[in-house]
JSON list of C-alpha atoms in Angstrom, two decimals:
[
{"chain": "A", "resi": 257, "resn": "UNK", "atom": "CA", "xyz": [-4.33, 2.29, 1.92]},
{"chain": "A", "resi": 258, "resn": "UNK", "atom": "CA", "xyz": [-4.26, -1.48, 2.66]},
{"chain": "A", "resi": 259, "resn": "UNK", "atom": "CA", "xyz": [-7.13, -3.23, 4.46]},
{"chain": "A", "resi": 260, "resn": "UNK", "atom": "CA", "xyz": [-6.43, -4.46, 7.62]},
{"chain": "A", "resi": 261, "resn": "UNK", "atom": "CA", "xyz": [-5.51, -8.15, 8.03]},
{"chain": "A", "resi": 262, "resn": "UNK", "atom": "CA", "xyz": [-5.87, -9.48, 11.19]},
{"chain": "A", "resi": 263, "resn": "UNK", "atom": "CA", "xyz": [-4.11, -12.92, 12.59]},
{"chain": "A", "resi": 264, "resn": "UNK", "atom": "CA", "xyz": [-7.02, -13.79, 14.97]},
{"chain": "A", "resi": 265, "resn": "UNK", "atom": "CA", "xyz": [-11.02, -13.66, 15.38]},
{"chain": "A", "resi": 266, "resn": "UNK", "atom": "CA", "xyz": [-10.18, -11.95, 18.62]},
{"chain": "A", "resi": 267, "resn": "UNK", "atom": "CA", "xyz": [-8.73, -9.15, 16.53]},
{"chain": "A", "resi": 268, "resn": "UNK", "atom": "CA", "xyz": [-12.30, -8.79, 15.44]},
{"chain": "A", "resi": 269, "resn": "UNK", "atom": "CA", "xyz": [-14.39, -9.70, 17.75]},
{"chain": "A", "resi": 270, "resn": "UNK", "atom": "CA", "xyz": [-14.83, -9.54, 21.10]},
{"chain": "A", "resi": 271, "resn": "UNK", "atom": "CA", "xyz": [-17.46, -11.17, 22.34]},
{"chain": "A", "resi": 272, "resn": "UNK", "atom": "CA", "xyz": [-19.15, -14.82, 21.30]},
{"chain": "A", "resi": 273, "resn": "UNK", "atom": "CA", "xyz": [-15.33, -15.86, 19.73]},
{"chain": "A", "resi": 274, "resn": "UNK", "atom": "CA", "xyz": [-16.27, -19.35, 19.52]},
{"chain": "A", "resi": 275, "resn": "UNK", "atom": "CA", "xyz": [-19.54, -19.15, 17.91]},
{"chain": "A", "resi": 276, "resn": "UNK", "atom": "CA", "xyz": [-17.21, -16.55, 15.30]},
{"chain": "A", "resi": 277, "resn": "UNK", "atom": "CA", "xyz": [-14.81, -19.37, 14.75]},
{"chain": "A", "resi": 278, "resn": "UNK", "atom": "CA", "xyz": [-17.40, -22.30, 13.72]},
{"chain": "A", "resi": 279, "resn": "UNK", "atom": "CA", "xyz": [-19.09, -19.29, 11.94]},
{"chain": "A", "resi": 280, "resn": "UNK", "atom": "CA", "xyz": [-15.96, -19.24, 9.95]},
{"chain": "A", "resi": 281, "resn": "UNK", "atom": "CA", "xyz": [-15.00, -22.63, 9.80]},
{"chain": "A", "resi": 282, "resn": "UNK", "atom": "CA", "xyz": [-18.51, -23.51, 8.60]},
{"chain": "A", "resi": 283, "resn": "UNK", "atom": "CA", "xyz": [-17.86, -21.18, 5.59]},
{"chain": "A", "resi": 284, "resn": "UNK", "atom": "CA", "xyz": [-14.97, -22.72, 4.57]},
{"chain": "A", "resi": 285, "resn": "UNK", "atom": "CA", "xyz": [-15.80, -25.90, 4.96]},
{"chain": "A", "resi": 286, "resn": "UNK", "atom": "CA", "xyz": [-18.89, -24.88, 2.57]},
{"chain": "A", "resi": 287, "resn": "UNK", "atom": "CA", "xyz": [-16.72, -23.26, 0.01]},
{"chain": "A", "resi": 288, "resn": "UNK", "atom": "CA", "xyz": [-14.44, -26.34, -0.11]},
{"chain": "A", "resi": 289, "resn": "UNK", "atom": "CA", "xyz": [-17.71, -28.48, -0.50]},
{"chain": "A", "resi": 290, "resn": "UNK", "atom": "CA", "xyz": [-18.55, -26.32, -3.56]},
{"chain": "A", "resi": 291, "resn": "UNK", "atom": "CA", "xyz": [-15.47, -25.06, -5.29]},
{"chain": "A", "resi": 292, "resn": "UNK", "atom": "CA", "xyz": [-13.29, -28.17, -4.48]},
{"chain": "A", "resi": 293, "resn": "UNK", "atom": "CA", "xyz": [-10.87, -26.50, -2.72]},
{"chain": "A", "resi": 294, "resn": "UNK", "atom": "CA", "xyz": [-10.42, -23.81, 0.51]},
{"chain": "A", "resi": 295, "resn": "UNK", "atom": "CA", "xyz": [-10.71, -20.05, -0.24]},
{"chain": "A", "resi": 296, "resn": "UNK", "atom": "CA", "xyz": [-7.13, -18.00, -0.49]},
{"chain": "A", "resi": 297, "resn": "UNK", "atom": "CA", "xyz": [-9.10, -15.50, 2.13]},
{"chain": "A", "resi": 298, "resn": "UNK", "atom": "CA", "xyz": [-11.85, -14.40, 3.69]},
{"chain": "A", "resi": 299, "resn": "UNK", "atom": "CA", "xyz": [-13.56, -10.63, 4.04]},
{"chain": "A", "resi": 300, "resn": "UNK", "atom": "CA", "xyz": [-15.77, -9.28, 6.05]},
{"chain": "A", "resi": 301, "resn": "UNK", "atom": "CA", "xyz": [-17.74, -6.21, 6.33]},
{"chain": "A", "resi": 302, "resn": "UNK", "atom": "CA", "xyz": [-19.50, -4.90, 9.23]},
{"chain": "A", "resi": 303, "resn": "UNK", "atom": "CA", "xyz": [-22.86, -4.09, 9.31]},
{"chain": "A", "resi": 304, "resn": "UNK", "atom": "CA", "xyz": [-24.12, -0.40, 9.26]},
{"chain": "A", "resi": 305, "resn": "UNK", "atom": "CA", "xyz": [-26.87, 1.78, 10.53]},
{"chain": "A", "resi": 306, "resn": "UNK", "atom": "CA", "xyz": [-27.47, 5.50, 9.81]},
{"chain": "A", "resi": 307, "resn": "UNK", "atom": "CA", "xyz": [-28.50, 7.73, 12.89]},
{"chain": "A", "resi": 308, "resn": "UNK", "atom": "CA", "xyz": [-29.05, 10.32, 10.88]},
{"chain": "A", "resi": 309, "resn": "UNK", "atom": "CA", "xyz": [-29.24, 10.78, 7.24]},
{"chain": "A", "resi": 310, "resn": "UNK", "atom": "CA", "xyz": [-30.76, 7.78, 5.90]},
{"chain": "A", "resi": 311, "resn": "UNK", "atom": "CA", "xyz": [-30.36, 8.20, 1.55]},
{"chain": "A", "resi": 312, "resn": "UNK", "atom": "CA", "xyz": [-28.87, 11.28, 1.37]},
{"chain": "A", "resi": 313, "resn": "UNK", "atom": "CA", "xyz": [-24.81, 10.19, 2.13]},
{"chain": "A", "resi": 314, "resn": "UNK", "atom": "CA", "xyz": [-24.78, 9.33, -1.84]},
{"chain": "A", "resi": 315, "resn": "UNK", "atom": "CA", "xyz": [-25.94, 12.70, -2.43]},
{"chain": "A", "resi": 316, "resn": "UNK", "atom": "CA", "xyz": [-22.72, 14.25, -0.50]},
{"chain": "A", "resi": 317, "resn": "UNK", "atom": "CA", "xyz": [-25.12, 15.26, 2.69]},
{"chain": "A", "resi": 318, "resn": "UNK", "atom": "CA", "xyz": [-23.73, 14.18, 6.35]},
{"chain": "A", "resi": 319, "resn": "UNK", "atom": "CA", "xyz": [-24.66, 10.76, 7.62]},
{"chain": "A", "resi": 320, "resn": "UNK", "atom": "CA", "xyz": [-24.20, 9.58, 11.32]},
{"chain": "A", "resi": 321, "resn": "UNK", "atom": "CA", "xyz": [-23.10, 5.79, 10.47]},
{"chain": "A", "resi": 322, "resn": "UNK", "atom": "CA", "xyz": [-22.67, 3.31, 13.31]},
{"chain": "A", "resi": 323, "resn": "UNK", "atom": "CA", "xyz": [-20.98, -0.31, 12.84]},
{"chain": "A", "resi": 324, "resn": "UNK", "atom": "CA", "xyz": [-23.74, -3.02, 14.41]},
{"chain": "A", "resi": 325, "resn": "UNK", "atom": "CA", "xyz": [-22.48, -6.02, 15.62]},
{"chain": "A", "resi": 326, "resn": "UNK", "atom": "CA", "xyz": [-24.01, -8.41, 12.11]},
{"chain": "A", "resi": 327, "resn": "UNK", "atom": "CA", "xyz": [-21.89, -8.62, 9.39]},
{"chain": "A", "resi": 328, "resn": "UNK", "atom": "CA", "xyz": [-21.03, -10.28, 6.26]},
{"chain": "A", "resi": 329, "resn": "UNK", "atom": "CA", "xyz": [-18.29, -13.12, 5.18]},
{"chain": "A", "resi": 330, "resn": "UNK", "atom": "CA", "xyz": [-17.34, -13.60, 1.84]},
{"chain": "A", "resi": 331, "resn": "UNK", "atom": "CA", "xyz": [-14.84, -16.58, 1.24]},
{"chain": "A", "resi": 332, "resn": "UNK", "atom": "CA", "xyz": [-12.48, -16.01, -1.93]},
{"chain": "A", "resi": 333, "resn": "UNK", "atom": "CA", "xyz": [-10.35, -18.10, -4.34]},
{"chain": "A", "resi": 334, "resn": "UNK", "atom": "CA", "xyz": [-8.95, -17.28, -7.68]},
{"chain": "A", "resi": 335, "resn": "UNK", "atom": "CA", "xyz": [-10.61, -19.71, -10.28]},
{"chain": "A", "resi": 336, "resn": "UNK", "atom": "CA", "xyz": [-7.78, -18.91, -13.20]},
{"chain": "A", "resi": 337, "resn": "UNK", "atom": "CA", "xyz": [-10.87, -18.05, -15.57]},
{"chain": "A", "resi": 338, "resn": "UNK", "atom": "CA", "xyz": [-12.57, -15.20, -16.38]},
{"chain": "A", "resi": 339, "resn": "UNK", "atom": "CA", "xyz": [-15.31, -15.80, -14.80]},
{"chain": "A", "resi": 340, "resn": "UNK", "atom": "CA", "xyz": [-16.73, -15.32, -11.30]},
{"chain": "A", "resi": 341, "resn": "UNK", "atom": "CA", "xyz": [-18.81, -18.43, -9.41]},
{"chain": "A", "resi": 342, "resn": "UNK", "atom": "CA", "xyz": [-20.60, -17.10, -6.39]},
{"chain": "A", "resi": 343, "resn": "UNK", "atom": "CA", "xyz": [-22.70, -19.23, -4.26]},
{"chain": "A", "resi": 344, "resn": "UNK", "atom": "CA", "xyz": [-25.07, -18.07, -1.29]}
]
């Protein structure tokens, strides 16, 4: 299955929008700043906390995850090496 690509922040969030988008823009304005140019994308992952089941979901037990409203953003750009630069 394909990961969902949305068009707009408000396809992600939906509350605090602006704060979002100079979230975002101040990422890739920082990437650009570092790598020399803007990333080809950018992914995010919602945060997660377990109800239930805290260490035991790698074991194959049930877990009661819930999304939380942090998350992270990682900016991306092929570098045509074999390498990988990250930056924090």
């Amino acid at each position: 299955m394909a990961a969902p690509i949305a068009k707009s922040l408000s396809d992600i969030y939906s509350l605090n929008v602006d704060a979002q988008s100079q979230r975002y823009a101040h990422l890739v304005a920082k990437f650009a700043e570092i790598y020399g140019a803007k990333p080809e994308f950018v992914a995010r992952a919602p945060g997660r906390v377990n109800i239930i089941g805290e260490h035991i979901d790698y074991c194959g037990f049930p877990v009661f995850p819930m999304a939380i409203a942090p998350d992270t953003l990682i900016a991306v750009r092929a570098n045509g090496t074999d390498r990988v630069r990250v930056a924090n």
